[in-house]
XYZ file of C-alpha atoms in Angstrom:
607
model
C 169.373 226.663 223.725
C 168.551 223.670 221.088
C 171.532 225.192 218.620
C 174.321 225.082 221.679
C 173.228 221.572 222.848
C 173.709 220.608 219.202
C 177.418 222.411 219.502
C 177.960 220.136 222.596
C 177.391 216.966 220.797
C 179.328 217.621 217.793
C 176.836 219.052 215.255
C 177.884 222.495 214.424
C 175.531 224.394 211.998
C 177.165 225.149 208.753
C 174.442 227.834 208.289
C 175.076 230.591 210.184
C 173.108 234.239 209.730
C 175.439 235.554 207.590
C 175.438 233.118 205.381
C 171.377 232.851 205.131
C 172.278 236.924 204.043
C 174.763 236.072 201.862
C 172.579 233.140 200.382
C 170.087 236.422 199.620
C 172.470 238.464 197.867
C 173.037 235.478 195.171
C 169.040 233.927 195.124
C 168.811 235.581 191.598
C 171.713 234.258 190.120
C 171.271 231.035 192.071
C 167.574 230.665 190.404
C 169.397 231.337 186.801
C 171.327 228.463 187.189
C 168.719 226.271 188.601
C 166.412 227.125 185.728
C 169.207 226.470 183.280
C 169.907 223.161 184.609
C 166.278 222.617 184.631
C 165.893 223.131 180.856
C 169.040 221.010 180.123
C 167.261 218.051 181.707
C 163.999 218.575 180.016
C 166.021 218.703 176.524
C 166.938 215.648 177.286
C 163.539 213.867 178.776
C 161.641 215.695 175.572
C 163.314 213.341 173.417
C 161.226 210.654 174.601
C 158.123 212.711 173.962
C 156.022 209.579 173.086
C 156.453 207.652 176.029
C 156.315 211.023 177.916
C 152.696 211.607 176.431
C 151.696 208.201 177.116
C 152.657 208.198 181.026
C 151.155 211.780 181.080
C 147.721 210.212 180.062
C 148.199 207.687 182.657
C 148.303 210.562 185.196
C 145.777 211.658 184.099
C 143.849 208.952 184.246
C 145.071 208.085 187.967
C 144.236 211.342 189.183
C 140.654 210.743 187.765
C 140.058 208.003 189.640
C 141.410 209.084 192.391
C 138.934 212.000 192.862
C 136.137 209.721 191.768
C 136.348 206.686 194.503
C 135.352 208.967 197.125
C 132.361 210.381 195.042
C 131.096 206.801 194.852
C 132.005 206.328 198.236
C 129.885 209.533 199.235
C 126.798 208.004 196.701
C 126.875 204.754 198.329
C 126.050 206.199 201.626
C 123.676 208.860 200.449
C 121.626 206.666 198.127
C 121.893 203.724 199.393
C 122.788 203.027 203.200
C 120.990 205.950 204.697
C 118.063 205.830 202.651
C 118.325 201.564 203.137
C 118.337 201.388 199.322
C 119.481 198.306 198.173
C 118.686 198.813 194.818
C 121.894 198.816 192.515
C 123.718 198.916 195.052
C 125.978 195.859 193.688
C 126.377 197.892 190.784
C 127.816 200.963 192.597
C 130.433 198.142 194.544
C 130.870 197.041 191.152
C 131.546 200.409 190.064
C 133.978 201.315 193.026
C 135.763 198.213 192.741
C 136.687 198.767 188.707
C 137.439 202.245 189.646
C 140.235 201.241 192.288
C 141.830 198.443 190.029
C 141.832 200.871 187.029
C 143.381 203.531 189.531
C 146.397 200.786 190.650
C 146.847 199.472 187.089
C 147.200 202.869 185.693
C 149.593 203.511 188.759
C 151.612 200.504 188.093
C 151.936 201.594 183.996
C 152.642 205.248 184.605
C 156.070 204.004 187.267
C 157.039 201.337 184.929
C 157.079 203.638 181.814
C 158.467 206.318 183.963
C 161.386 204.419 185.542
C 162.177 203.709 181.205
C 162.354 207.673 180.630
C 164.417 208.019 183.715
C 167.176 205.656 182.993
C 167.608 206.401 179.376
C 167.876 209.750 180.549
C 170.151 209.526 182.761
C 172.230 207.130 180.309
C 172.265 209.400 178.028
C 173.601 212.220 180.322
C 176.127 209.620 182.172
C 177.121 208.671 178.171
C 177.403 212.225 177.328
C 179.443 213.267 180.469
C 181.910 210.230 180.020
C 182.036 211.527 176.587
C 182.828 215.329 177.565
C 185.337 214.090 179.393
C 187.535 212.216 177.077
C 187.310 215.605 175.115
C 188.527 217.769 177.709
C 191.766 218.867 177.724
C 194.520 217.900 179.667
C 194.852 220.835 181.788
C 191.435 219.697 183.463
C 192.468 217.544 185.097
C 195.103 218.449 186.325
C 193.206 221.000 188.486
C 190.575 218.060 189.821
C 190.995 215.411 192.198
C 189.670 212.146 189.876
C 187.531 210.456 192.786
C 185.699 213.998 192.929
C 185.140 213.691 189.216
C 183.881 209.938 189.746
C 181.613 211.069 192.787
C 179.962 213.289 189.571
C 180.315 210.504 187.415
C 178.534 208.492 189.753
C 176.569 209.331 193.118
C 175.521 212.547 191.170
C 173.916 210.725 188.762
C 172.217 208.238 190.656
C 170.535 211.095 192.339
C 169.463 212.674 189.204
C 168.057 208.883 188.306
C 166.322 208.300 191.895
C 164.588 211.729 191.793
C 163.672 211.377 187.794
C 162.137 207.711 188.849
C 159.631 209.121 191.157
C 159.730 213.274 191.153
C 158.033 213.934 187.733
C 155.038 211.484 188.247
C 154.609 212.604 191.645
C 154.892 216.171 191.166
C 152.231 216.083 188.087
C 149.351 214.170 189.580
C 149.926 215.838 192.901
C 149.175 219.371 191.050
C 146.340 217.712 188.641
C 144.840 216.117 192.516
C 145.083 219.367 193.668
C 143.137 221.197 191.489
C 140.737 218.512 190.586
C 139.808 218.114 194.369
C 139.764 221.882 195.046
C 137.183 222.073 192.056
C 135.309 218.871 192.952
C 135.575 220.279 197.350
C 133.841 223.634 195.738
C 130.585 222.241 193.944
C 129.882 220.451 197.525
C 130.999 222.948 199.985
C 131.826 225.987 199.513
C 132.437 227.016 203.302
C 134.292 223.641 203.818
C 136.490 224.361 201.261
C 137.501 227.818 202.643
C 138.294 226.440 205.837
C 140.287 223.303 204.084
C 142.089 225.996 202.050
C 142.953 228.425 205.456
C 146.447 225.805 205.655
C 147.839 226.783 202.881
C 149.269 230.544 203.988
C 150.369 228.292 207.043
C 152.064 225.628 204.652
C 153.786 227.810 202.126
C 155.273 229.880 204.607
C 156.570 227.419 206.693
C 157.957 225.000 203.625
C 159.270 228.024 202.309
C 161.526 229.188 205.279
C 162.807 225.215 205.099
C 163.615 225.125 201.522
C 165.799 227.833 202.066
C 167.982 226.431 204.102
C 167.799 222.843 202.250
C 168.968 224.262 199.172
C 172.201 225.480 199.882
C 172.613 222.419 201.955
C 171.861 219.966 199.718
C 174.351 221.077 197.133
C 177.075 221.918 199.689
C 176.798 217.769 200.990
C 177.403 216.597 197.422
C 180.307 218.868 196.902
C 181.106 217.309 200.384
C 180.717 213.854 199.224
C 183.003 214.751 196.059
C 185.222 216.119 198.159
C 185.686 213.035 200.739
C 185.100 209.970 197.751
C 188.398 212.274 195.859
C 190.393 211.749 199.458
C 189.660 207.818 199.268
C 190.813 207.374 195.866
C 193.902 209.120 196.248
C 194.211 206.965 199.361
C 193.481 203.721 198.242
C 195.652 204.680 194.813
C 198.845 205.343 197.134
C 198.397 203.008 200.275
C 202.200 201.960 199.153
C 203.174 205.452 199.683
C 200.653 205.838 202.544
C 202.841 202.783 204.669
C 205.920 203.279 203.373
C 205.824 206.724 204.991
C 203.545 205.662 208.311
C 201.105 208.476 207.173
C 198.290 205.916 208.595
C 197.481 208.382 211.255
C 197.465 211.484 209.610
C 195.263 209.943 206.723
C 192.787 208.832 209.250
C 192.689 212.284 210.287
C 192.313 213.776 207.112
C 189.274 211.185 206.300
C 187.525 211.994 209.616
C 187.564 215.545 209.088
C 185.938 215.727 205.832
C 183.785 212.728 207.291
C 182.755 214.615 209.786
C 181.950 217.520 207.916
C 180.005 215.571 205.566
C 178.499 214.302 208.511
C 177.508 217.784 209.835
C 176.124 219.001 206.011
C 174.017 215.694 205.896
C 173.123 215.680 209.379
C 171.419 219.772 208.987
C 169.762 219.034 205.321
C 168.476 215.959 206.747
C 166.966 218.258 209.656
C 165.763 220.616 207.770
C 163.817 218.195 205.029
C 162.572 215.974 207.494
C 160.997 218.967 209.250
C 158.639 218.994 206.166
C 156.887 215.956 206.881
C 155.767 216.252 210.180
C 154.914 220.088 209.463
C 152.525 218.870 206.733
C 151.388 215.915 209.067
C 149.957 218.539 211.541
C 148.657 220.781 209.333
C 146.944 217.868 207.523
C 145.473 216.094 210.839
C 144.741 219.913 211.858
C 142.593 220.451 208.902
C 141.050 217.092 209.336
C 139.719 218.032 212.711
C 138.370 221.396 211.509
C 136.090 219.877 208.265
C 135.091 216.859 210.787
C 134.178 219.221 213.576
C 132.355 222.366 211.334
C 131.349 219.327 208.909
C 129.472 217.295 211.850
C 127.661 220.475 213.418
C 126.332 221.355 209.475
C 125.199 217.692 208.942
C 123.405 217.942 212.505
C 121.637 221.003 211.514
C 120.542 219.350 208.188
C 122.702 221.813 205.960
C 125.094 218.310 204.593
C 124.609 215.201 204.224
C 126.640 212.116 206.131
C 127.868 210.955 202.875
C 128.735 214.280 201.912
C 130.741 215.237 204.991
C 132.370 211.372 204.984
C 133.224 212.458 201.091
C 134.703 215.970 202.232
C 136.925 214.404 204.981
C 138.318 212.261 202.022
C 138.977 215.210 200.052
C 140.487 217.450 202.797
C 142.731 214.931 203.282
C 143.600 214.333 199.482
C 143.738 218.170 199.331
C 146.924 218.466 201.977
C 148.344 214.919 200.749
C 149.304 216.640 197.649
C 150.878 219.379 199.170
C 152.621 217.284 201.929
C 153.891 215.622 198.774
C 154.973 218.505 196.507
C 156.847 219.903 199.988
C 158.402 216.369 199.823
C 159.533 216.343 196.323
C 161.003 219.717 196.415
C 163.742 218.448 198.754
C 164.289 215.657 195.939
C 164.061 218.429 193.381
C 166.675 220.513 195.282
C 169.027 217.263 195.730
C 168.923 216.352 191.716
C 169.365 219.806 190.794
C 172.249 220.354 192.696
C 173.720 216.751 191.775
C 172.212 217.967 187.979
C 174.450 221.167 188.413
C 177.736 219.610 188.906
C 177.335 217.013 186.269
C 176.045 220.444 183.597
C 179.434 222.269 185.231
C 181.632 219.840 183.424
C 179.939 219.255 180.023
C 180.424 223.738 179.790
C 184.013 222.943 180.441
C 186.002 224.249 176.999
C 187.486 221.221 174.947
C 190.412 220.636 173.371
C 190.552 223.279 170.478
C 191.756 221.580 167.452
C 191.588 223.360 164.207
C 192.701 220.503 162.215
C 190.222 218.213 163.653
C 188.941 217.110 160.629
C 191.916 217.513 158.196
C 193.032 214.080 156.402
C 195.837 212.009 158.454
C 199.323 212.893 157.582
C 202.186 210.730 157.824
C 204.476 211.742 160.228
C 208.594 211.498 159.676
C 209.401 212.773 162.922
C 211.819 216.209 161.989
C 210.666 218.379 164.989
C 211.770 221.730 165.722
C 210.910 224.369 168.480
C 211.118 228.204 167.083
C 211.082 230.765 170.067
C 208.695 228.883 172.342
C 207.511 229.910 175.639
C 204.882 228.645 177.810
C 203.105 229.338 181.002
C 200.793 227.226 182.992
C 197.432 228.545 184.130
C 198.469 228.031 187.586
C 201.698 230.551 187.447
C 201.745 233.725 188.309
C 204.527 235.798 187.013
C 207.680 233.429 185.372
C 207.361 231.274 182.508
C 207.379 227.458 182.398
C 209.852 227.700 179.625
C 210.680 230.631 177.616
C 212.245 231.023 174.028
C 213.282 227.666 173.751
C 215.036 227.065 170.032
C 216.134 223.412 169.162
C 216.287 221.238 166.359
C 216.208 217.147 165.839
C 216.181 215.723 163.123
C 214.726 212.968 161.605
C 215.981 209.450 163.497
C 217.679 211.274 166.021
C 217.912 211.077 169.796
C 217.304 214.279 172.355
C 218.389 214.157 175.667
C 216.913 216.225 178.329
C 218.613 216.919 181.795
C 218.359 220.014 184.251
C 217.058 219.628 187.404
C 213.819 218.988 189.020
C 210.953 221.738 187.523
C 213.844 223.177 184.507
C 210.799 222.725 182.145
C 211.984 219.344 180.683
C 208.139 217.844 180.929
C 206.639 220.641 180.009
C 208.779 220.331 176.376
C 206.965 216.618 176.236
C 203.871 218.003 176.860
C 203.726 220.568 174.135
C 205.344 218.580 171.462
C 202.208 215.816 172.403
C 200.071 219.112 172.387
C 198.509 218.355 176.104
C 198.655 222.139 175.871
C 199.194 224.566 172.855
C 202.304 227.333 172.746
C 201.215 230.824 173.564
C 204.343 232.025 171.745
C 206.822 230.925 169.066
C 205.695 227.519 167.090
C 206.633 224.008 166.920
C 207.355 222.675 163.609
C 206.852 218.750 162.594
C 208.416 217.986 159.278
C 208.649 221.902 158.928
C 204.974 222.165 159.347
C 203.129 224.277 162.425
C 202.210 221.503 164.743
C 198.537 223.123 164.511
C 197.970 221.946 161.193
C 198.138 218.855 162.329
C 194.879 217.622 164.614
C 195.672 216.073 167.742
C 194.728 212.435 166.633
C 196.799 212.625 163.914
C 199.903 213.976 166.569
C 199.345 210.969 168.914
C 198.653 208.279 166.907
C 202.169 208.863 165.727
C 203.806 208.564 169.239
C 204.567 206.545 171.869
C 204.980 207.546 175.766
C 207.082 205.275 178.086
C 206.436 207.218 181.398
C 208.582 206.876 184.298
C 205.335 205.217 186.219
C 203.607 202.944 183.698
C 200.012 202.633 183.811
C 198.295 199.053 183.369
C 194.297 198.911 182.958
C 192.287 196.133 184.547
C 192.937 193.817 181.128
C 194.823 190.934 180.394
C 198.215 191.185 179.167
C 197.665 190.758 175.861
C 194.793 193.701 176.077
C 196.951 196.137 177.844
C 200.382 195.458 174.714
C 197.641 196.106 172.344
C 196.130 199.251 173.853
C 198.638 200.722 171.385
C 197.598 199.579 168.459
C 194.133 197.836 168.990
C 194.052 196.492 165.703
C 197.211 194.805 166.186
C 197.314 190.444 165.760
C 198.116 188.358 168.350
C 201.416 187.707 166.456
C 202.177 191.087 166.565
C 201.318 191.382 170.087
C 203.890 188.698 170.891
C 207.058 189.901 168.185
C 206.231 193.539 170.104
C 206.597 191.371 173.425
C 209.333 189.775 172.896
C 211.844 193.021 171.382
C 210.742 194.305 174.678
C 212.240 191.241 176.466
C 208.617 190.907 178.498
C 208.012 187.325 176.362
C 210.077 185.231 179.035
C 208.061 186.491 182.060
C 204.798 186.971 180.010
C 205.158 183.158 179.957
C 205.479 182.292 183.480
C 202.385 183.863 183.923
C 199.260 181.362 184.671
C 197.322 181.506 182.083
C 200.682 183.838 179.816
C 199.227 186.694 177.854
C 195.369 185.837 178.824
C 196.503 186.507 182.104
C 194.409 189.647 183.822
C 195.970 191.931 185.686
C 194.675 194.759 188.122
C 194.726 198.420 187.388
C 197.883 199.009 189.665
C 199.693 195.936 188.283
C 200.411 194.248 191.374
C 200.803 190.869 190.152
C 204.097 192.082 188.642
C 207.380 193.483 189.505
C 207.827 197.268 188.903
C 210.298 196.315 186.177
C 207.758 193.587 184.060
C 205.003 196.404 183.723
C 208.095 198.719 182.416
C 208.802 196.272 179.956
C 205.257 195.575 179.209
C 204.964 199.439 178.521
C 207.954 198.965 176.202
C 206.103 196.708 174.235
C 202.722 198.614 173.969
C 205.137 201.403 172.423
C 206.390 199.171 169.678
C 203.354 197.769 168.990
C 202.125 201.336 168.074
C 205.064 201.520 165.474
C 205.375 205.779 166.463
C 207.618 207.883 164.683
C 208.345 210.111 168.087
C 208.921 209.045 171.137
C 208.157 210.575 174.217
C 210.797 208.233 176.952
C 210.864 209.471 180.743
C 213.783 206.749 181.357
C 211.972 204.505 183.971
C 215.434 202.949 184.927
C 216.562 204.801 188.401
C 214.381 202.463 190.563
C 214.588 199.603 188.535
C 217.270 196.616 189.536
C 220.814 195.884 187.856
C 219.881 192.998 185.917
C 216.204 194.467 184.887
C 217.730 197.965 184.181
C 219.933 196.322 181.579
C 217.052 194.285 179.662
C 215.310 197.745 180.310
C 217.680 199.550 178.284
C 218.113 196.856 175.922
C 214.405 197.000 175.057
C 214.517 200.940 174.938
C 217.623 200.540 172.156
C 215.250 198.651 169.791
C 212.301 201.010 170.656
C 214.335 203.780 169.356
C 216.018 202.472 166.588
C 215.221 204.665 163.272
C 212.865 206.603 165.246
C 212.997 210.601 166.861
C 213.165 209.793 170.239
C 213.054 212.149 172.999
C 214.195 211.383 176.883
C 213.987 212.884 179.935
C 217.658 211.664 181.313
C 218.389 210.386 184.274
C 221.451 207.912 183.711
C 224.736 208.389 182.019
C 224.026 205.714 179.240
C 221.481 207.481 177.503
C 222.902 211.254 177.472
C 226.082 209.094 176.200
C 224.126 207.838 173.457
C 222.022 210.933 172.111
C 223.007 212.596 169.521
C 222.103 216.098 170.829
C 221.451 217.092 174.176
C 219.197 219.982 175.689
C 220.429 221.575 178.713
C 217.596 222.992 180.600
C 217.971 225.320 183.552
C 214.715 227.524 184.924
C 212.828 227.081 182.180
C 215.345 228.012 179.816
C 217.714 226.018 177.201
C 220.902 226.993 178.364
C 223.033 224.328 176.346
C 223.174 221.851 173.404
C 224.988 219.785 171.547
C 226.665 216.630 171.465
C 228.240 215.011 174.880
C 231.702 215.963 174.045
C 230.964 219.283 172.308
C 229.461 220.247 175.680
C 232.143 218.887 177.828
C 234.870 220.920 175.530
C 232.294 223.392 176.606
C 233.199 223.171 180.398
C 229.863 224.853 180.960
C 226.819 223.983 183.155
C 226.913 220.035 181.362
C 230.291 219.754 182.173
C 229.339 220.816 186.116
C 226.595 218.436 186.196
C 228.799 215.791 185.024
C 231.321 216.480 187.685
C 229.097 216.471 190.308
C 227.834 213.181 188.944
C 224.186 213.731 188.296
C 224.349 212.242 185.087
C-alpha cells in the first residue's frame, strides 16, 4: 500500500526484490572491496600516527569522564542529599564541575586535531588523484565524461573529508562508552543491566536489515551525481552548439531525467538512513522506561538506592546513545566508502607505459617513418583503425593528409605523439623505434595546432607561454608577432596581461587560432602536428592564418590534416588515406599523372 502511493507521487523504488537477491549473490566480493578501500584510507591516516595517538588519548580521556559525571552525580545524592550530608559536599560540586570542563576541553582538542588528520588526508588523496590523472593515458579519457571525473575529483572527496572530520572520533569513543558503561552498569546492577542489554538483538537486527539497503544506495546516488554533474559540463561546455541547434528542450529533458533519478536514489537512501534514528530513539526511550520502571519498584523494596537508580537511568541512556550513534555513522561510513571507492577505482587505472621514462633527453631532427603499422582502438570490434601503413618524411619536410571523414588520418597524429602505442609494425624517429624514446622527450619536441584551440583561464601572455614556460617575455612577444596575433594582442585592455576565460570568448575564433600559432613557435618543435584550423575561419583571417602557419613550418617536419587546396599544393608528399589504409603518395602532380583516387578527389573539389 505505502510502496504504490510512493509510485503515485513519483518515487519509484530503485530496489526491487531481485535486486536485494542479486545484492546477495555479490555481498562477498562487495565486502572485499570495501575492506580494500578501507585499508587504503588507513595507509594514508597512519602516516599521521602522532597526531593520531594524541587525539586517541583524548578519547580516551573524554570517554572517562564521561562515565564518571554520573558516578559523582549518583555519590552526591547517596552521600550527601539523602543522608542531608553537607559535609564535602562543595568538594564533590567541585569535583563534578572539573570533571565536565575537562570532558568539553578534551572534546574540543580531540575535533580540532581530528579535523587536521582529516584534511591532510584527504589532500593528500585529492593531490594524489590529480596526480594519477595527469599519468593516465590518453585512452582514459576518452571513455569518461570529464564532469563525472570532476564529480570524483570533487563531491567524492568532500564526502570522504566530512565523514573523516567526525566518523573516526565518533565511532571510537562510542565503542570505548560502550564498553566502559556496560562494565561500570554491571558492578551496580547486574539485573538492570540485562534488561538494558535485551535492545540490542532488537537493534542489530533492525539496523542491519537498513544498512542493507543503504549500501547499495548510497554508492548508486554518487555514481548518479557523477553521472548528472558529467551532463552539465558537457552542457555548459557546448551551450553554442546547444542554441545554435535549439536542443534547449531536449537538454532540459535529458537533465530532468537523470535529475530525477538522482532524485529517486537520494530520496530512498535518505529513507532508509533516516529510519535509523528514530528506530534507535524508541528503542532508547523504550529501555529508559523499563530501568525507570523495574529500577523504581527495586529502590521501593530497598534492593537500590535513589542515587543508584538516578545513576543507572544515566547509563542506560549512555548505553543506547552509543549505539544510536554507531547506527548513525555507519550510513556516513557507507557514503565515504562508496565516494572512497570511486576515487581508489581511478588511481588502479594502468598508466602510460613508458619504457624510456627515465632515459636521458635526445634531440630530436624530425626524420619520421612508419614501417607496417596497424592499429586498433579498444572500442572496435573487428576492422582496424589503420592497417600496414608504410611512409616516409624526411627531415624539413611537409606531409599532407586527406581522405575522408574516419580514413585514419588522426589516428596517424595520435601515434606519432604516442597518445597510444602501435600493436604492429614500428615508427621510426631519426631511424630510431619511437619506444626508445620516453614520452616527455616525444612531446617536448612537438607542437599541436588543433582544429579547435584550447585557451586556459590565463592571461595572454600565460596561455603563448604554456609552450615553453620558461620562455621571456621577449620571446613571448617575437613568437606573437610571426604568428600575426601582436596587432590584436594590443588592442586588448590591459594587451598580453589581459585574462581570458577557458572558452576564449573575449576573442574571435580566428585570434585564439593565431594565439595557438604562437604557443607552437614559442615551443621551437621539430614536428608538427597541424589540423589546418582554416575552413571556418574568414577570408582575410584565413590568409594571416596561413601566413603564420608558413613561418611555423619553415625548416621543420610538419604534418597536416588537409582541408584546403593551398596546403596539399604546398607539401612535399602527400598521404592518401582511404578506410584506414594508405592508398596513395607522392607529390601533387605525381598523383594527378596518377589519375587515381587524388586525382578524383580533386575533381570533385574536396581539396
Amino acid at each position: 500500500m505505502i510502496r504504490s502511493w510512493l509510485r503515485s507521487i513519483g518515487y519509484e523504488p530503485v530496489l526491487t526484490r531481485e535486486d536485494i537477491k542479486s545484492s546477495k549473490k555479490r555481498k562477498g566480493a562487495r565486502a572485499s572491496d570495501w575492506q580494500k578501500t578501507l585499508r587504503h584510507i588507513w595507509k594514508i591516516v597512519d602516516e599521521q600516527r602522532g597526531l593520531l595517538i594524541v587525539v586517541i588519548g583524548m578519547v580516551i580521556l573524554s570517554s572517562v569522564l564521561s562515565l564518571l559525571g554520573p558516578y559523582l552525580i549518583g555519590k552526591i545524592i547517596d552521600d550527601h542529599m539523602i543522608k542531608r550530608n553537607f559535609s564535602g559536599l562543595k568538594t564533590m560540586i567541585a569535583g563534578l564541575v572539573i570533571v565536565y570542563i575537562g570532558l568539553s576541553i578534551s572534546l574540543f582538542l580531540q575535533n580540532y586535531w581530528m579535523i587536521g588528520i582529516a584534511q591532510q588526508t584527504v589532500y593528500r588523496m585529492r593531490t594524489e588523484l590529480f596526480s594519477k590523472l595527469q599519468r593516465l593515458p590518453i585512452s582514459f579519457f576518452d571513455k569518461r565524461q570529464h564532469g563525472e571525473l570532476m564529480s570524483r575529483m570533487t563531491n567524492d572527496m568532500d564526502n570522504i573529508s566530512s565523514t573523516l572530520n567526525s566518523t573516526f572520533i565518533q565511532v571510537f569513543s562510542s565503542v570505548l562508552t560502550l564498553i566502559g558503561t556496560v562494565i561500570v552498569m554491571l558492578t551496580m546492577s547486574p539485573l538492570l543491566t540485562l534488561l538494558t542489554m535485551l535492545i540490542i538483538p532488537v537493534m542489530f537486527i533492525s539496523t542491519r536489515w537498513i544498512t542493507r539497503r543503504t549500501g547499495k544506495l548510497f554508492k548508486s546516488q554518487q555514481q548518479a551525481l557523477g553521472t548528472l554533474n558529467g551532463m552539465i559540463e558537457e552542457t555548459i561546455s557546448g551551450q553554442r552548439v546547444v542554441k545554435a541547434f535549439s536542443q534547449e528542450q531536449r537538454m532540459m529533458d535529458d537533465f530532468a531525467e537523470k535529475s530525477s533519478h538522482l532524485r529517486r536514489v537520494g530520496y530512498w537512501a535518505n529513507v532508509y538512513s533516516g529510519a535509523i534514528p528514530k528506530v534507535m530513539n524508541l528503542l532508547n526511550n523504550a529501555s529508559f522506561a523499563v530501568v525507570a520502571g523495574v529500577g523504581g519498584l527495586l529502590a521501593v523494596k530497598g534492593y537500590v538506592s535513589i542515587g543508584t537508580i538516578v545513576v543507572f537511568a544515566e547509563y542506560a541512556r549512555q548505553f543506547t546513545r552509543p549505539l544510536n550513534d554507531l547506527a548513525n555513522q555507519f550510513n556516513n561510513v557507507l557514503s565515504a566508502i562508496a565516494g572512497a571507492e570511486r576515487v581508489f577505482s581511478i588511481m588502479e587505472e594502468d598508466e602510460e607505459q613508458d619504457d624510456a621514462k627515465n632515459a636521458p633527453l635526445r634531440k630530436v631532427q624530425g626524420d619520421v617513418k612508419f614501417e607496417d603499422v596497424s592499429f586498433k582502438y579498444e572500442t572496435e570490434e573487428e576492422n582496424q583503425t589503420i592497417s600496414q601503413i608504410n611512409f616516409h618524411v624526411k627531415k624539413g619536410q611537409t606531409a599532407a593528409l586527406v581522405g575522408a571523414t574516419g580514413a585514419g588520418k588522426t589516428t596517424i597524429m595520435q601515434l606519432l605523439a604516442r597518445f597510444y602505442d602501435v600493436q604492429q609494425g614500428q615508427i621510426l624517429i631519426d631511424n630510431q623505434p619511437i619506444q626508445a624514446f620516453s614520452r616527455e622527450n616525444i612531446r617536448s619536441r612537438m607542437a599541436f595546432v588543433l582544429q579547435e584551440p584550447f585557451l586556459f583561464e590565463a592571461t595572454v601572455k600565460e596561455n603563448i607561454r604554456y609552450g615553453q614556460l620558461d620562455a621571456s617575455d621577449e620571446e613571448v612577444i617575437e613568437a606573437a608577432k610571426k604568428a600575426n596575433a601582436h596587432d590584436f594582442i594590443m588592442t586588448l585592455p590591459q594587451g598580453y596581461n589581459t585574462f581570458l576565460t577557458s572558452d576564449g570568448g573575449e576573442i574571435s575564433q580566428g585570434q585564439k587560432q593565431l594565439l595557438s600559432i604562437a604557443r607552437a613557435l614559442v615551443a621551437n618543435p621539430s614536428i608538427l602536428l597541424l589540423d589546418e584550423a582554416t575552413s571556418s575561419i574568414d577570408t582575410v583571417t584565413e590568409l594571416e592564418i596561413q601566413e603564420a602557419l608558413e613561418r611555423l613550418m619553415q625548416g621543420r617536419t610538419s604534418f597536416v590534416i588537409a582541408h584546403r587546396l593551398n596546403t596539399v599544393r604546398k607539401a612535399d608528399v602527400i598521404l592518401v588515406m582511404q578506410q584506414g589504409e594508405l592508398v596513395e603518395s607522392g607529390r601533387r602532380e605525381e598523383l594527378i599523372a596518377k589519375k587515381g583516387i587524388f586525382y578524383q578527389m580533386l575533381q570533385q573539389s574536396k581539396l
